[in-house]
Coordinates of C-alpha atoms and ligand atoms in Angstrom, one line a residue:
M3 CA 29.1 -26.5 67.5
N4 CA 26.6 -23.7 67.9
S5 CA 25.4 -21.9 64.7
L6 CA 26.3 -18.2 64.5
Y7 CA 23.4 -17.6 62.2
G8 CA 21.4 -14.5 63.3
R9 CA 24.1 -13.3 65.8
D10 CA 24.8 -9.6 66.3
L11 CA 28.4 -8.5 66.5
I12 CA 28.8 -5.4 68.6
T13 CA 32.1 -6.4 70.2
T14 CA 34.3 -9.5 70.1
Q15 CA 34.1 -9.5 73.9
E16 CA 30.6 -10.9 73.5
W17 CA 31.7 -13.8 71.4
K18 CA 33.5 -16.8 72.7
V19 CA 37.1 -17.5 71.6
D20 CA 36.1 -20.6 69.6
E21 CA 33.5 -18.4 67.8
L22 CA 36.1 -15.8 66.9
E23 CA 38.4 -18.7 65.8
R24 CA 35.7 -19.8 63.3
V25 CA 35.5 -16.3 61.8
L26 CA 39.3 -16.2 61.5
D27 CA 39.5 -19.7 60.0
L28 CA 36.9 -18.8 57.4
A29 CA 38.6 -15.5 56.7
F30 CA 41.9 -17.3 55.9
E31 CA 39.9 -19.6 53.6
F32 CA 38.4 -16.6 51.9
K33 CA 41.8 -15.0 51.5
E34 CA 43.2 -18.1 49.8
H35 CA 40.1 -18.8 47.7
R36 CA 38.9 -15.3 47.2
F37 CA 36.6 -15.9 44.1
D38 CA 36.3 -19.7 44.1
H39 CA 35.3 -20.6 47.7
P40 CA 32.2 -22.9 48.0
L41 CA 30.4 -20.1 50.0
R42 CA 31.0 -17.5 47.2
N43 CA 27.3 -17.2 46.6
C44 CA 26.0 -17.7 50.1
L45 CA 24.3 -14.2 50.1
D46 CA 22.9 -14.6 46.6
R47 CA 20.6 -11.6 45.9
R48 CA 20.6 -10.6 49.6
T49 CA 21.1 -7.0 50.7
F50 CA 23.1 -5.7 53.6
F51 CA 22.2 -2.2 54.8
M52 CA 25.0 0.1 56.0
F53 CA 24.2 3.2 58.1
F54 CA 27.1 5.6 58.1
Y55 CA 26.8 8.5 60.6
N56 CA 30.5 9.2 60.0
P57 CA 32.9 9.0 57.0
S58 CA 34.9 5.9 56.1
V59 CA 37.3 4.5 53.5
R60 CA 38.1 1.0 54.5
T61 CA 34.8 0.0 56.2
R62 CA 32.4 1.1 53.5
Q63 CA 34.5 -0.2 50.6
S64 CA 35.4 -3.5 52.2
F65 CA 31.8 -4.2 53.2
E66 CA 30.6 -3.4 49.7
C67 CA 33.2 -5.7 48.2
A68 CA 32.4 -8.4 50.8
A69 CA 28.7 -8.4 49.9
T70 CA 29.5 -8.5 46.2
E71 CA 32.0 -11.3 46.6
L72 CA 29.3 -13.4 48.5
G73 CA 26.8 -12.9 45.7
G74 CA 24.8 -10.1 47.4
H75 CA 24.8 -6.3 47.6
A76 CA 25.6 -3.7 50.3
Q77 CA 23.5 -0.6 50.3
F78 CA 25.0 2.7 51.7
L79 CA 22.5 4.7 53.7
E80 CA 23.0 8.1 55.3
P81 CA 20.8 8.3 58.4
K82 CA 20.1 12.1 57.8
S83 CA 18.3 11.2 54.6
M84 CA 15.9 8.7 56.4
R85 CA 14.0 11.0 58.8
L86 CA 15.0 8.9 61.8
K87 CA 14.1 10.1 65.3
S88 CA 17.0 11.4 67.4
A89 CA 17.4 13.3 70.6
K90 CA 17.0 16.5 68.7
T91 CA 14.6 15.7 65.9
A92 CA 11.2 14.1 65.4
G93 CA 11.0 11.1 63.1
E94 CA 10.6 7.3 62.8
T95 CA 11.6 5.4 65.9
V96 CA 14.4 2.8 66.0
Q97 CA 11.8 0.2 66.8
D98 CA 9.9 0.9 63.6
A99 CA 13.1 1.4 61.4
A100 CA 14.7 -1.8 62.7
N101 CA 11.5 -3.8 62.1
V102 CA 11.0 -2.5 58.6
M103 CA 14.6 -2.9 57.6
S104 CA 14.6 -6.5 58.8
R105 CA 11.8 -7.2 56.3
Y106 CA 14.2 -6.2 53.5
A107 CA 17.8 -6.9 54.4
C108 CA 19.9 -9.9 55.6
G109 CA 21.8 -7.7 58.1
I110 CA 22.3 -4.1 59.3
G111 CA 25.7 -2.4 59.8
I112 CA 26.0 0.8 61.8
R113 CA 28.9 3.3 62.2
I114 CA 28.4 6.0 64.8
L115 CA 31.3 7.6 66.7
E116 CA 33.4 10.8 67.2
T117 CA 31.2 13.9 66.8
A118 CA 28.1 12.0 65.6
I119 CA 27.3 11.4 69.3
E120 CA 27.1 13.8 72.3
E121 CA 28.4 11.6 75.0
Y122 CA 30.4 8.4 75.3
G123 CA 28.2 5.3 75.2
Q124 CA 25.4 6.9 73.1
G125 CA 26.5 5.1 69.9
D126 CA 26.7 1.7 71.7
Q127 CA 23.2 2.3 73.1
L128 CA 21.9 3.0 69.6
L129 CA 23.4 -0.2 68.2
R130 CA 21.9 -2.2 71.0
E131 CA 18.5 -0.7 70.4
Y132 CA 18.7 -1.7 66.8
A133 CA 19.9 -5.2 67.8
H134 CA 17.0 -5.5 70.2
Y135 CA 14.3 -4.7 67.6
A136 CA 15.9 -6.1 64.4
S137 CA 15.3 -9.7 63.5
V138 CA 18.5 -9.7 61.3
P139 CA 22.1 -9.4 62.6
V140 CA 23.3 -6.0 63.6
I141 CA 27.1 -5.5 63.0
S142 CA 29.1 -2.7 64.4
M143 CA 31.0 -0.9 61.6
A144 CA 32.9 1.1 64.4
H145 CA 31.1 2.9 67.1
D146 CA 32.2 4.9 70.1
R147 CA 33.0 1.8 72.2
F148 CA 34.0 -1.0 69.9
H149 CA 35.2 -1.9 66.4
P150 CA 34.9 -5.7 66.2
C151 CA 35.7 -6.1 62.5
Q152 CA 38.9 -4.2 63.0
G153 CA 39.9 -6.3 66.0
L154 CA 39.5 -9.5 63.9
A155 CA 41.4 -8.0 61.0
D156 CA 44.3 -7.0 63.3
V157 CA 44.5 -10.6 64.7
M158 CA 44.5 -12.0 61.2
G159 CA 47.3 -9.7 60.2
M160 CA 49.5 -10.6 63.2
R161 CA 48.9 -14.3 62.5
M162 CA 49.8 -13.9 58.8
H163 CA 53.3 -12.7 59.9
A164 CA 53.9 -14.4 63.2
G165 CA 51.9 -17.6 63.0
R166 CA 48.6 -18.8 64.4
N167 CA 49.7 -18.9 68.0
L168 CA 50.3 -15.4 69.4
R169 CA 50.3 -16.5 73.0
G170 CA 53.2 -14.9 74.9
K171 CA 53.8 -12.3 72.2
K172 CA 53.9 -8.7 73.4
L173 CA 51.5 -6.3 71.8
L174 CA 52.2 -2.7 72.6
Q175 CA 49.0 -0.6 72.1
V176 CA 50.4 2.9 72.4
W177 CA 48.6 6.3 72.4
A178 CA 50.0 8.8 69.9
K179 CA 49.6 12.5 69.3
G180 CA 47.4 13.4 66.4
G181 CA 45.1 15.9 64.8
L182 CA 42.0 13.7 64.3
V183 CA 40.5 13.4 67.8
R184 CA 39.7 9.7 67.5
S185 CA 37.1 7.6 69.3
W186 CA 38.3 4.7 71.6
C187 CA 36.7 1.9 69.5
S188 CA 39.7 0.5 67.6
V189 CA 42.0 0.6 70.6
Q190 CA 39.5 -0.9 73.1
E191 CA 38.6 -3.6 70.6
S192 CA 42.3 -4.4 70.1
I193 CA 43.1 -4.8 73.8
L194 CA 40.0 -6.8 74.4
I195 CA 40.4 -9.4 71.6
N196 CA 44.1 -9.8 72.1
T197 CA 43.8 -10.4 75.9
Q198 CA 41.1 -13.0 75.0
M199 CA 43.6 -14.6 72.6
G200 CA 46.3 -14.9 75.3
M201 CA 48.7 -12.2 74.2
N202 CA 50.8 -10.1 76.6
V203 CA 49.1 -6.7 76.0
T204 CA 50.8 -3.4 77.2
L205 CA 48.6 -0.3 77.0
A206 CA 50.7 2.8 77.1
Y207 CA 49.5 6.4 77.3
P208 CA 50.4 9.7 78.9
E209 CA 48.5 10.6 82.1
G210 CA 45.1 12.0 81.2
Y211 CA 44.1 9.5 78.5
D212 CA 42.4 6.8 80.5
L213 CA 40.0 4.5 78.6
D214 CA 36.7 3.0 79.7
P215 CA 37.2 1.4 83.1
E216 CA 34.8 -1.4 82.3
V217 CA 36.9 -2.3 79.2
I218 CA 40.0 -2.2 81.3
Q219 CA 38.5 -4.6 83.8
W220 CA 37.4 -6.9 81.0
C221 CA 41.0 -6.9 79.7
E222 CA 42.3 -7.9 83.2
D223 CA 39.7 -10.7 83.4
N224 CA 40.4 -11.9 79.8
A225 CA 44.1 -12.1 80.6
A226 CA 43.5 -14.1 83.8
I227 CA 41.3 -16.6 81.8
S228 CA 43.5 -16.8 78.7
G229 CA 46.9 -17.0 80.4
G230 CA 48.1 -13.8 78.8
S231 CA 48.8 -10.6 80.6
F232 CA 47.6 -7.0 80.6
E233 CA 49.4 -3.9 82.0
I234 CA 49.1 -0.2 81.7
V235 CA 52.3 1.9 81.6
H236 CA 53.0 5.6 81.1
D237 CA 56.7 5.3 80.3
L238 CA 57.7 4.9 76.6
E239 CA 61.0 3.1 77.3
E240 CA 59.2 0.4 79.3
A241 CA 56.4 0.3 76.7
Y242 CA 58.5 -0.4 73.6
D243 CA 61.0 -2.8 75.3
G244 CA 60.7 -6.2 73.8
A245 CA 57.5 -5.6 71.9
D246 CA 56.6 -8.0 69.1
F247 CA 53.9 -5.8 67.6
V248 CA 53.5 -2.0 67.9
Y249 CA 50.1 -0.4 67.3
S250 CA 50.1 3.4 67.7
R251 CA 46.9 5.3 67.6
N252 CA 45.6 8.7 68.8
W253 CA 42.6 8.7 71.0
M254 CA 40.6 11.5 72.6
S255 CA 40.8 12.3 76.3
P256 CA 37.9 11.3 78.5
H257 CA 36.8 15.0 78.9
F258 CA 36.1 15.6 75.2
Y259 CA 32.3 15.2 75.2
D260 CA 31.8 17.1 78.4
Y261 CA 34.0 20.0 77.1
A262 CA 32.1 19.9 73.7
R263 CA 28.8 20.2 75.5
R264 CA 29.9 23.3 77.4
H265 CA 32.0 25.0 74.7
G266 CA 31.0 23.5 71.3
V267 CA 32.5 20.8 69.2
D268 CA 35.0 22.9 67.3
T269 CA 36.4 24.5 70.4
A270 CA 36.7 21.0 72.1
K271 CA 38.4 19.6 69.0
K272 CA 40.9 22.4 68.9
R273 CA 41.7 22.0 72.6
E274 CA 42.1 18.2 72.2
I275 CA 44.6 18.7 69.3
E276 CA 46.6 21.3 71.2
M277 CA 46.8 19.0 74.3
A278 CA 47.8 16.0 72.2
M279 CA 50.5 17.8 70.3
K280 CA 52.3 18.8 73.5
H281 CA 53.2 15.1 73.9
D282 CA 56.1 15.4 71.4
E283 CA 57.7 12.0 72.2
W284 CA 54.4 10.0 71.6
I285 CA 55.0 9.1 68.0
T286 CA 56.3 5.7 66.7
T287 CA 59.7 6.4 65.2
K288 CA 62.5 4.0 64.0
E289 CA 64.4 4.9 67.2
W290 CA 61.5 3.6 69.3
M291 CA 61.1 0.6 67.1
A292 CA 64.8 -0.2 67.6
K293 CA 63.9 -1.0 71.3
T294 CA 61.5 -3.7 70.3
N295 CA 61.9 -7.3 69.4
D296 CA 62.0 -6.4 65.7
A297 CA 58.3 -5.6 66.0
F298 CA 55.8 -5.5 63.2
F299 CA 54.0 -2.2 63.0
I300 CA 50.2 -2.3 62.8
H301 CA 47.5 0.3 62.5
C302 CA 43.8 0.3 61.7
G303 CA 43.9 3.3 59.4
P304 CA 43.6 6.0 58.5
V305 CA 47.2 6.6 59.5
D306 CA 47.9 10.1 60.8
R307 CA 51.5 10.2 59.3
G308 CA 53.9 12.4 61.1
S309 CA 51.8 12.4 64.3
E310 CA 51.0 8.8 65.1
V311 CA 54.0 7.3 63.2
T312 CA 56.8 8.4 60.9
D313 CA 56.8 7.6 57.2
E314 CA 59.9 5.5 57.5
V315 CA 58.1 3.1 60.0
V316 CA 54.8 3.0 58.3
D317 CA 56.4 2.5 54.9
G318 CA 59.2 0.3 56.3
P319 CA 59.7 -3.5 55.9
R320 CA 58.0 -4.4 59.2
S321 CA 54.8 -2.5 58.6
I322 CA 51.8 -4.7 57.9
V323 CA 49.2 -1.9 57.7
Y324 CA 48.0 -2.8 54.2
D325 CA 47.6 -6.5 55.0
I326 CA 45.4 -5.5 57.9
A327 CA 43.4 -3.2 55.7
E328 CA 42.9 -6.1 53.2
N329 CA 41.9 -8.4 56.0
R330 CA 38.9 -6.3 56.7
L331 CA 37.4 -7.7 53.5
H332 CA 38.2 -11.3 54.4
V333 CA 36.9 -11.2 58.0
Q334 CA 33.7 -9.3 57.1
K335 CA 33.0 -11.9 54.4
A336 CA 33.4 -14.5 57.1
I337 CA 31.2 -12.6 59.6
M338 CA 28.5 -12.1 56.9
A339 CA 28.6 -15.7 55.8
L340 CA 28.4 -17.1 59.3
T341 CA 25.7 -14.7 60.7
M342 CA 23.6 -14.0 57.6
A343 CA 23.6 -17.2 55.6
R344 CA 22.8 -20.7 57.0
V345 CA 26.2 -22.2 56.3
Ligands
CP406 N1 39.8 1.4 60.1 C1 38.7 1.9 59.7 O1 37.6 1.6 60.2 O2 38.8 2.7 58.6 P1 37.7 3.7 58.0 O3 37.4 4.7 59.0 O4 38.4 4.2 56.7 O5 36.5 2.8 57.6

């Protein structure tokens, strides 16, 4: 079996299914043996650098805990305090920064999405530039296109409640109204990894919220290879019918960045929220959940309660949102152990 030592993780789409399975197997081991696993010191005295261009609760804290629990340390870095070169400012190039950081750290995590970029794809490009120059693994901690750690935590959560084999189970990935103008990363990662895993994935959204066409093509290709299925629907009755898992999430329209360039970010955000809130029915309620196959409710967090989902669903007996949040810790420990330590 090929070693994963030194590998970057920018999206699960770039890893093979058996490599993802190794992460998930180790994550389950770390869950069962949180403080007494044989790999508990595999990052002894090593440091993982984390660049956050955007805020975070789960990602920052779970990576910090993950590094500690593997015997190392995670260092929080705000790019604005590092005089890095950007499209608007002079400073140190990515080539130099990545080379220097590789002399100190065992890995580099980067989060860059939402209004930290000016056009879709810019965050992905930055991660790939770091990955090109760094000699240590670069891990996406959520960027404009992908969120691999979240995708793996979602799969782990579904397996905890429905068993290891999710083939043939219906995952409804449904757009929701909301006030937070979200990037596409968590949703795109979910539909990619779950089509790779052989699930029957239904992506539902109102007209006007198309995702990245390349990602959609990959989902179709994944389903053809894995024996799962992938469909896009715009009707909520059809979407919820027979679902085994429901994952509702707001995401921005494809016009957000173009509008923000022309009218400013604040105006563009206001317009997005006004547009989203007109889709009154696009919220996961107990009435919609009643049309499913007693589905589990999943969400990456932060949950926009009252817009994406009602309290009674997210606090209800079929909600597994906190398990999934916990799983971020276990999957990240597994990713770090496999890519940053010679295990
Ligand atoms: N799901 C997720 O990445 O959460 P944070 O934005 O809180 O890190």
